[in-house]
mmCIF file of C-alpha atoms and ligand atoms in Angstrom:
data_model
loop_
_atom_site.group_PDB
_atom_site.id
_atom_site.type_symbol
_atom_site.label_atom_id
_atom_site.label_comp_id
_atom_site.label_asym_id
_atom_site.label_seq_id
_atom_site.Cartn_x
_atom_site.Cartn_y
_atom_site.Cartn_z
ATOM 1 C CA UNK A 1 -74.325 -26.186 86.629
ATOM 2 C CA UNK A 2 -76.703 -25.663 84.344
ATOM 3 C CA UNK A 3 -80.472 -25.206 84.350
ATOM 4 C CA UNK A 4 -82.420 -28.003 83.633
ATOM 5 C CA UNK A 5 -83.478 -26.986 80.303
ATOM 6 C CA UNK A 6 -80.034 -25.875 79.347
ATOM 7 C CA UNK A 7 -78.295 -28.197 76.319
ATOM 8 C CA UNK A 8 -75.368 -29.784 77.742
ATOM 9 C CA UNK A 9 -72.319 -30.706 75.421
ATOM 10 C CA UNK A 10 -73.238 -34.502 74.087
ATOM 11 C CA UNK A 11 -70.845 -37.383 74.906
ATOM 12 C CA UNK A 12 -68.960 -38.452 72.651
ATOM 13 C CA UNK A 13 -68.684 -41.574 71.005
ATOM 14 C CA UNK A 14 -65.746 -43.998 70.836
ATOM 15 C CA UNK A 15 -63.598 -43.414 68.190
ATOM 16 C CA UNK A 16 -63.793 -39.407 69.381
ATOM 17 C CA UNK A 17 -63.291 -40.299 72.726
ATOM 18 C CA UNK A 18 -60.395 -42.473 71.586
ATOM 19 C CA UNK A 19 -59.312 -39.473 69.518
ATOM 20 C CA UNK A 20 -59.595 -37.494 72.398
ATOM 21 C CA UNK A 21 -57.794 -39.329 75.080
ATOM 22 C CA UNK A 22 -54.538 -38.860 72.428
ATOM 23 C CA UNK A 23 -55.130 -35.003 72.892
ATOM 24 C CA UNK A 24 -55.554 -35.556 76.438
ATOM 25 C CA UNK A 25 -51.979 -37.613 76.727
ATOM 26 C CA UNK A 26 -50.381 -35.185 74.536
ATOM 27 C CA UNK A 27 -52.063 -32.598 76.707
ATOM 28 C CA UNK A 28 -50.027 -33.189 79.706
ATOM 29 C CA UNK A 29 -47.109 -31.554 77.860
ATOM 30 C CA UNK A 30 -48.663 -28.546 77.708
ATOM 31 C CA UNK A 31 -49.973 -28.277 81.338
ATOM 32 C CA UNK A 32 -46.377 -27.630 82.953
ATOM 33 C CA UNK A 33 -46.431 -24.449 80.601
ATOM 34 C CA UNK A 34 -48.439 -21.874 82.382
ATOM 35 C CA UNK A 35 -47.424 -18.159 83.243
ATOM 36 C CA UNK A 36 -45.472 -16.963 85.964
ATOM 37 C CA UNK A 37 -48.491 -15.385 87.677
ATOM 38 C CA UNK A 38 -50.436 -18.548 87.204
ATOM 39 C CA UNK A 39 -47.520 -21.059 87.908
ATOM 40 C CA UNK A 40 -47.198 -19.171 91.499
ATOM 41 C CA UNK A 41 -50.836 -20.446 92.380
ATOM 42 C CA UNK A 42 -50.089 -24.204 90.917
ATOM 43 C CA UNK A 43 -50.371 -26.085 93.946
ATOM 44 C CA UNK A 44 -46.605 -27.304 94.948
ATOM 45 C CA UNK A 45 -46.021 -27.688 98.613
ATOM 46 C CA UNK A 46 -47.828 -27.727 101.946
ATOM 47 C CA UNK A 47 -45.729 -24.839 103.252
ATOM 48 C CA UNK A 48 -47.833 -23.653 107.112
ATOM 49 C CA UNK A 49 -48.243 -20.311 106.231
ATOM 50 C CA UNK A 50 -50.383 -21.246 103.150
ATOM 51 C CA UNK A 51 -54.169 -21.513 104.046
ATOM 52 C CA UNK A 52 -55.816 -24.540 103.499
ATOM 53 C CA UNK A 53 -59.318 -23.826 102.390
ATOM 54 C CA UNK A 54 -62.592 -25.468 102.980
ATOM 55 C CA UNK A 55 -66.059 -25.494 103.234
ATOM 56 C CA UNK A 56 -68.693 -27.007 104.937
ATOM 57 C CA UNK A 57 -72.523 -26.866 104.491
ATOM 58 C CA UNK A 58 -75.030 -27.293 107.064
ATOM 59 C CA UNK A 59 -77.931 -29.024 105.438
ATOM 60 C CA UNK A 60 -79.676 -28.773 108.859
ATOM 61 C CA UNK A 61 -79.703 -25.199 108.752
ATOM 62 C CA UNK A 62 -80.745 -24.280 104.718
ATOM 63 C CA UNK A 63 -83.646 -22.918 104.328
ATOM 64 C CA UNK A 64 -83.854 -22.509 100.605
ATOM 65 C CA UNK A 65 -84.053 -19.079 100.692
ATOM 66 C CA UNK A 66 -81.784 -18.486 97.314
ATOM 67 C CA UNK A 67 -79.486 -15.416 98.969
ATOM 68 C CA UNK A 68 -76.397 -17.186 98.439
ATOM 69 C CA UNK A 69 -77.446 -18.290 94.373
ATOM 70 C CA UNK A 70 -78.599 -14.134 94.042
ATOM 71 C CA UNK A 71 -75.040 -13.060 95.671
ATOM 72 C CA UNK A 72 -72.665 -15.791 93.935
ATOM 73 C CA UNK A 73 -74.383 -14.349 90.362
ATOM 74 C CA UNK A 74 -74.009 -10.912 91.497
ATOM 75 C CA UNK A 75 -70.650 -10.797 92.727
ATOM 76 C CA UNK A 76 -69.195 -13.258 89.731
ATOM 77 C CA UNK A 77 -71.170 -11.981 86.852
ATOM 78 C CA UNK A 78 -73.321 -15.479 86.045
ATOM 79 C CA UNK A 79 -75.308 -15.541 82.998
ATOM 80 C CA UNK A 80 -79.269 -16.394 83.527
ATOM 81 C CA UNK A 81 -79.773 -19.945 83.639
ATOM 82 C CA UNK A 82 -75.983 -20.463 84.501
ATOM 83 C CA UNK A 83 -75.004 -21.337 88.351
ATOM 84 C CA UNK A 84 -71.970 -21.866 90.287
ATOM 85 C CA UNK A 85 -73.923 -22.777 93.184
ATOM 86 C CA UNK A 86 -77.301 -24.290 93.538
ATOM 87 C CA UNK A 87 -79.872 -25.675 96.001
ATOM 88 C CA UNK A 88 -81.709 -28.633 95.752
ATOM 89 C CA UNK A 89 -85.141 -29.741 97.724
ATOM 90 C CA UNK A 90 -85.130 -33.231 98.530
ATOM 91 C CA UNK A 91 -88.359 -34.709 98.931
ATOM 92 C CA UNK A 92 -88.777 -38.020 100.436
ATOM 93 C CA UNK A 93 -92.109 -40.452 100.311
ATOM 94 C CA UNK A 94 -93.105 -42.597 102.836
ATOM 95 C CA UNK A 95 -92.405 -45.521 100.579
ATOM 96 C CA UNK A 96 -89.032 -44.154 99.999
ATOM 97 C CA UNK A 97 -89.906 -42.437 97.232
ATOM 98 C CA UNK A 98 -87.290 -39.959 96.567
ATOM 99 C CA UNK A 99 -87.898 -36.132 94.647
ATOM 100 C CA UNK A 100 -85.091 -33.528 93.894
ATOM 101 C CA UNK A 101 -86.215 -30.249 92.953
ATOM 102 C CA UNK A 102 -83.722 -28.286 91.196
ATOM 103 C CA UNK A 103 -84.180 -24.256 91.553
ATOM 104 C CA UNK A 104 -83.913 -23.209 88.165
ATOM 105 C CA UNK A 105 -85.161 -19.741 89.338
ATOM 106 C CA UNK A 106 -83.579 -18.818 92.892
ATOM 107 C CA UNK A 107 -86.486 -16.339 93.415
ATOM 108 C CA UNK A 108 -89.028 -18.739 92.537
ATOM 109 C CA UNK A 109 -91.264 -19.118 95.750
ATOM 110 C CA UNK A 110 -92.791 -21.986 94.509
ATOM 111 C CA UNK A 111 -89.594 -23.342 94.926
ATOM 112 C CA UNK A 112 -89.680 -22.504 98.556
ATOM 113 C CA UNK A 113 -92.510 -22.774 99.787
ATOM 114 C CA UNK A 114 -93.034 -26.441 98.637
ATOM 115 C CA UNK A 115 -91.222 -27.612 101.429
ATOM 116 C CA UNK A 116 -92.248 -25.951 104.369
ATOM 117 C CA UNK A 117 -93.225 -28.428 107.551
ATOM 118 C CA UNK A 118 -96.437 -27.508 107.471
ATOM 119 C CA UNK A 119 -96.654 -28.827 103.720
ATOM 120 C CA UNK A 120 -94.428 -31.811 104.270
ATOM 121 C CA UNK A 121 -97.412 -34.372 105.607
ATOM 122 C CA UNK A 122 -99.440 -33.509 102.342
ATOM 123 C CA UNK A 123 -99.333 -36.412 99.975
ATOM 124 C CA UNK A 124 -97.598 -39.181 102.454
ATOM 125 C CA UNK A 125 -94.242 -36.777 102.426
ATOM 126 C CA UNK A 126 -92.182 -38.281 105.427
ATOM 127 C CA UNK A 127 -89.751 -34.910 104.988
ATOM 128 C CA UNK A 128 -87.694 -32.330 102.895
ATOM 129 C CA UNK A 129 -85.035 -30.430 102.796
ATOM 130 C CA UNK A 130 -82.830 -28.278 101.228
ATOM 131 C CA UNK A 131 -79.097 -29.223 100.217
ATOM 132 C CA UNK A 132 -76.450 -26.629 98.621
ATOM 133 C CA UNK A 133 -73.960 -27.586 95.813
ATOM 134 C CA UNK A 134 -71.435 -26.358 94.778
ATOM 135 C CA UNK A 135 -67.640 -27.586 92.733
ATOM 136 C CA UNK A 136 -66.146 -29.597 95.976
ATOM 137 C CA UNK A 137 -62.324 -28.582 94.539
ATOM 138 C CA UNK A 138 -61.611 -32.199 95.209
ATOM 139 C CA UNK A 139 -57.923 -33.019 95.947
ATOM 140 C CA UNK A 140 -58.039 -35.622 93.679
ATOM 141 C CA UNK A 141 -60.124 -33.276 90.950
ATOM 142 C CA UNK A 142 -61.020 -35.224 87.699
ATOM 143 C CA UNK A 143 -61.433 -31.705 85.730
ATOM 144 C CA UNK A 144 -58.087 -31.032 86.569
ATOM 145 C CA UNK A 145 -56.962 -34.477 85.116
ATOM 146 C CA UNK A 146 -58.650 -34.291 81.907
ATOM 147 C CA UNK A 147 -58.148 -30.998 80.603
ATOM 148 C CA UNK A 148 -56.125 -31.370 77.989
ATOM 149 C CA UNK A 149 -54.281 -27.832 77.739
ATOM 150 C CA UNK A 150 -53.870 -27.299 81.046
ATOM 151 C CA UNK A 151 -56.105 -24.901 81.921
ATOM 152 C CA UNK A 152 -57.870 -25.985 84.705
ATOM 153 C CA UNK A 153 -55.680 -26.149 88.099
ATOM 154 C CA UNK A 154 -55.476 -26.855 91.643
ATOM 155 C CA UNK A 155 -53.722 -23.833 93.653
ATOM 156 C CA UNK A 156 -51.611 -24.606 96.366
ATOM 157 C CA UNK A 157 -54.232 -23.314 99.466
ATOM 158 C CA UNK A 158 -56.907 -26.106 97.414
ATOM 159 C CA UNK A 159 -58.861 -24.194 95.323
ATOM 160 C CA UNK A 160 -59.612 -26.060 91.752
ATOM 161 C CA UNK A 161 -59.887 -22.801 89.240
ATOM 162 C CA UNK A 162 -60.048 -22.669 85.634
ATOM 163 C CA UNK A 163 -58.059 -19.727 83.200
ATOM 164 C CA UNK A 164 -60.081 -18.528 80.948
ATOM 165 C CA UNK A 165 -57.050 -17.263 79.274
ATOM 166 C CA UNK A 166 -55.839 -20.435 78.036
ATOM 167 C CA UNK A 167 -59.397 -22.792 78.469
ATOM 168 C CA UNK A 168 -60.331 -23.640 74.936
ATOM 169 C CA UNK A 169 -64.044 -24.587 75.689
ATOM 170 C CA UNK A 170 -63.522 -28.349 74.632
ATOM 171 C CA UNK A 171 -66.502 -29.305 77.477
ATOM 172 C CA UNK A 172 -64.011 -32.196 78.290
ATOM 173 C CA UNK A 173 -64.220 -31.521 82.158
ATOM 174 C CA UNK A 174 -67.683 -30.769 81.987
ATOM 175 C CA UNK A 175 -68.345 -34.185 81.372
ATOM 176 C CA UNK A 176 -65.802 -35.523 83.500
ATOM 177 C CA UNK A 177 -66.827 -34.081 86.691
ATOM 178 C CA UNK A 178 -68.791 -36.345 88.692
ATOM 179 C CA UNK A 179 -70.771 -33.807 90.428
ATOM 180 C CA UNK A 180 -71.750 -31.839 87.421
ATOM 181 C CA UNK A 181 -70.750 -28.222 89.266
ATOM 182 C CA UNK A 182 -69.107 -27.276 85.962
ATOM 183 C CA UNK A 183 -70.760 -25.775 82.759
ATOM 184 C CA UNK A 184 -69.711 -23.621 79.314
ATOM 185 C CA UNK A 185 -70.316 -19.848 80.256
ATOM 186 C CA UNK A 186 -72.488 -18.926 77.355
ATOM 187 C CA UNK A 187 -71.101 -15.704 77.553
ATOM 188 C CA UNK A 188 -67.305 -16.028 77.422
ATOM 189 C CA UNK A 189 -67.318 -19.855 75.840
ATOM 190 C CA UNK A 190 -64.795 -21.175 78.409
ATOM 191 C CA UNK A 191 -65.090 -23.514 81.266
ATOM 192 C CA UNK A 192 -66.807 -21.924 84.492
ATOM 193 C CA UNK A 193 -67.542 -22.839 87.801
ATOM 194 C CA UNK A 194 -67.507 -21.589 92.010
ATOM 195 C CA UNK A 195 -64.216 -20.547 92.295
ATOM 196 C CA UNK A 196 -64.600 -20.157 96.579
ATOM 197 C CA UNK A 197 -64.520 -16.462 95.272
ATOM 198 C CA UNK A 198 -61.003 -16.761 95.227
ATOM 199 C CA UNK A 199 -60.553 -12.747 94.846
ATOM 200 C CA UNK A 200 -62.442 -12.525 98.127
ATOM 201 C CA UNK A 201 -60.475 -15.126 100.244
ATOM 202 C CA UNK A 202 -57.158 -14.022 99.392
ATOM 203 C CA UNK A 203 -58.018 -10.323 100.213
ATOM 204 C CA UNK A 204 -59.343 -11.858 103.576
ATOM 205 C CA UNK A 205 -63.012 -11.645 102.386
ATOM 206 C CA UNK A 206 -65.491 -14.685 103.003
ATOM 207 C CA UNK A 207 -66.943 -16.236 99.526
ATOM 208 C CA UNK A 208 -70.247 -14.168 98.472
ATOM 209 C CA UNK A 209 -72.676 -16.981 99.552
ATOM 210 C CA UNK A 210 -71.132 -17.696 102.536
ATOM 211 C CA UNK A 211 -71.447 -13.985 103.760
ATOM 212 C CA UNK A 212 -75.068 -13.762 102.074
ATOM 213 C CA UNK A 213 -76.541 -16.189 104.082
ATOM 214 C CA UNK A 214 -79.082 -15.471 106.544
ATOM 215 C CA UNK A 215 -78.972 -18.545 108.660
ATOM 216 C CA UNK A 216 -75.101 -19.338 108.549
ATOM 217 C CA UNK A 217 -75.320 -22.990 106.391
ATOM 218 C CA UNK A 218 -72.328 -22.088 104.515
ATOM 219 C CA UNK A 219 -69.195 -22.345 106.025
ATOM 220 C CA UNK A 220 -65.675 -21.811 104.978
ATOM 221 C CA UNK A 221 -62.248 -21.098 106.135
ATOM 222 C CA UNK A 222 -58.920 -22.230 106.809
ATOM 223 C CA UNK A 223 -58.557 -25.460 108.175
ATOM 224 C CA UNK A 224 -54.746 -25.601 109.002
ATOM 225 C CA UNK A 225 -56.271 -22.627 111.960
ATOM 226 C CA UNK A 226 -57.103 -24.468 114.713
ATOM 227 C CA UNK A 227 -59.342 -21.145 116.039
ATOM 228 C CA UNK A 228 -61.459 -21.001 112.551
ATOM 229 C CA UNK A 229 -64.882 -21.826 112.699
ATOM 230 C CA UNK A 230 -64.666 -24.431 110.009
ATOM 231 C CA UNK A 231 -61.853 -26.281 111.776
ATOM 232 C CA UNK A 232 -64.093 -25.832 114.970
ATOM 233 C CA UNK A 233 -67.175 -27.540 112.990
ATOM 234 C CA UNK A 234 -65.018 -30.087 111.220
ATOM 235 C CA UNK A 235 -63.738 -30.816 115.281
ATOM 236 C CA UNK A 236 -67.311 -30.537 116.990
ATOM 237 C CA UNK A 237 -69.927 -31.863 114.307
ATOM 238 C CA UNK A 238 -69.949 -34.901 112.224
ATOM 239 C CA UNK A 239 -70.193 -34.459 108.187
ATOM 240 C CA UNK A 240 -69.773 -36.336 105.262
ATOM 241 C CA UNK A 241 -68.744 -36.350 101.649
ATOM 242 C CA UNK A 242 -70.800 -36.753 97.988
ATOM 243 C CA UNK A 243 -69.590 -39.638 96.604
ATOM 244 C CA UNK A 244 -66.705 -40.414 98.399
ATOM 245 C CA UNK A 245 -66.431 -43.918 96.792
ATOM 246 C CA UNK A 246 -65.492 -42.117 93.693
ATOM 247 C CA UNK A 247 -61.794 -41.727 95.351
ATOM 248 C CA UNK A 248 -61.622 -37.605 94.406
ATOM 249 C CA UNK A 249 -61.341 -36.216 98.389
ATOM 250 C CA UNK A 250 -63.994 -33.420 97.775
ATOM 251 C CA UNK A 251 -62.966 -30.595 100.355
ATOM 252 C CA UNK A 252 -66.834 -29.579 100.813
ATOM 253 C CA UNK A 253 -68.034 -31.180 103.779
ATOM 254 C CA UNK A 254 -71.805 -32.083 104.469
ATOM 255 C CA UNK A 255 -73.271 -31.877 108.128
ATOM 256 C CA UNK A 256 -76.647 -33.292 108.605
ATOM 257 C CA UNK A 257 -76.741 -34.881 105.020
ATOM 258 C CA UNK A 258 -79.784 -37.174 104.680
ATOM 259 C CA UNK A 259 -78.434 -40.645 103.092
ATOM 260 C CA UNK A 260 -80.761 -40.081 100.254
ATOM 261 C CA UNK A 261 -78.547 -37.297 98.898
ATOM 262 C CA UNK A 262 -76.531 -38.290 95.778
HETATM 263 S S1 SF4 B 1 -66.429 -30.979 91.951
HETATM 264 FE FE1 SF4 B 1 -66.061 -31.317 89.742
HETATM 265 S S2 SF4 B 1 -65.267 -29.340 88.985
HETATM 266 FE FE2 SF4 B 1 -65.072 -29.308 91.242
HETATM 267 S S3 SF4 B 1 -62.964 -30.048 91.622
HETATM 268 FE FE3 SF4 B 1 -64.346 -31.843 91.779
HETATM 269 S S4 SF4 B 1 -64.271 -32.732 89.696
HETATM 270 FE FE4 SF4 B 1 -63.482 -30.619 89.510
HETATM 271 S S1 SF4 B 2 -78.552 -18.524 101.688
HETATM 272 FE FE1 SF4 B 2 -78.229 -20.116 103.239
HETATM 273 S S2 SF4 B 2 -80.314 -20.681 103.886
HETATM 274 FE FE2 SF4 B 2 -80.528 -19.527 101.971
HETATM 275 S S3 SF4 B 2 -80.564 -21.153 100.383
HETATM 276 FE FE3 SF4 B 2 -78.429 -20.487 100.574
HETATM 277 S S4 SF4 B 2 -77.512 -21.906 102.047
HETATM 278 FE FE4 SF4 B 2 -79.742 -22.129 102.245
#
């Protein structure tokens, strides 16, 4: 994700995208052709002692306090103005009126402080509220479809990652994804995005936000354990999905989401 102010790659037009979708057919030869280290995390079977990794956010419990923005940048070296995870303020009107804030500052108070209860009854607001995002590695993961070299893979606990080794910066599943978690690093010009801190969670580690913040609205962990505290919320609480009409089986689950959220 990008900050607001940030150029995003332009679509492109037909004949390109035309052009394009013969680099993308011809791309599937390629994909098959990955390294042995790489082709070991390619997701193949559901063996039971691979995790199966999830995540869950609490929108009940966010408080927009930016620790888990500070601590994913931190701990996966983000450039400025570049996120892999965001939070949104939703404001809504009494006539239905609907406002999204995006932080394009996590320390900006403003931010913040905007949608505290005691300011939520100025200027006919009904309520706010903040909502994390954050790439949903979808099962069914569009960037993973479109990529036309390859690069951009689902491993076989369900984490969507990207290789910067063999990414070639094209944008194409920055456009494609319908949640727009993905952007161009400006730093290393390849594709870039929350990767569930996947050098964390296979060293037993939780994901930096997740362990940054303060009131526990991240959640993540291995669903096939029936002990794990996201299996336990997935089992006690009920959540739902962003766009699950779109048919992609995000593995981010919302509790408490507010049916304004898109
Ligand atoms: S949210 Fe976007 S980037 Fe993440 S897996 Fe789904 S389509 Fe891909
Ligand atoms: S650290 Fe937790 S409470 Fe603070 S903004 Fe992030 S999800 Fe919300």
């Amino acid at each position: 994700m990008t900050a607001p102010d940030e150029k995003k790659p332009t679509a492109p037009d037909r004949r390109e995208f035309l052009a394009r979708c013969g680099q993308v057919a011809l791309g599937g030869l390629f994909v098959i052709k990955c390294t042995p280290a790489l082709a070991d995390l390619v997701a193949s079977d559901g063996a039971d002692d691979i995790p199966e990794w999830a995540y869950a956010v609490d929108t009940t419990k966010c408080i927009g306090c930016g620790a888990c923005m500070r601590a994913c940048r931190a701990e996966n070296n983000v450039p400025e103005s570049q996120f892999r995870t965001w939070v949104e303020r939703y404001e809504i009107r009494g006539d239905h009126a609907v406002r999204i804030d995006i932080a394009s500052d996590e320390n900006n108070a403003t931010f913040l402080s905007n949608a505290t209860p005691a300011a939520e009854a100025k200027d006919g607001r009904v309520k706010a509220f903040f909502v994390p995002k954050l790439c949903n590695h979808c099962e069914t993961s569009v960037c993973v479809q479109v990529c036309p070299v390859g690069a951009t893979f689902r491993t076989k606990d369900g984490v969507v990652l990207v290789d910067p080794e063999h990414c070639v910066g094209c944008g194409y599943c920055v456009q494609a994804c319908p949640y727009s978690t993905r952007f161009i690093n400006k730093e290393t010009h390849t594709a870039d995005k929350c990767t569930l801190c996947y050098h964390r969670i296979t060293k037993g580690l939780l994901p930096a936000c997740v362990q940054s913040c303060p009131v526990g609205a991240r959640i993540f962990g291995n669903v096939k354990d029936p002990d794990s505290e996201i299996s336990r919320v997935l089992r006690e609480r009920r959540y739902t999905l962003l766009k699950p009409e779109l048919g992609t089986n995000p593995r981010c689950y919302y509790i408490g989401l507010d049916m304004e959220v898109v």
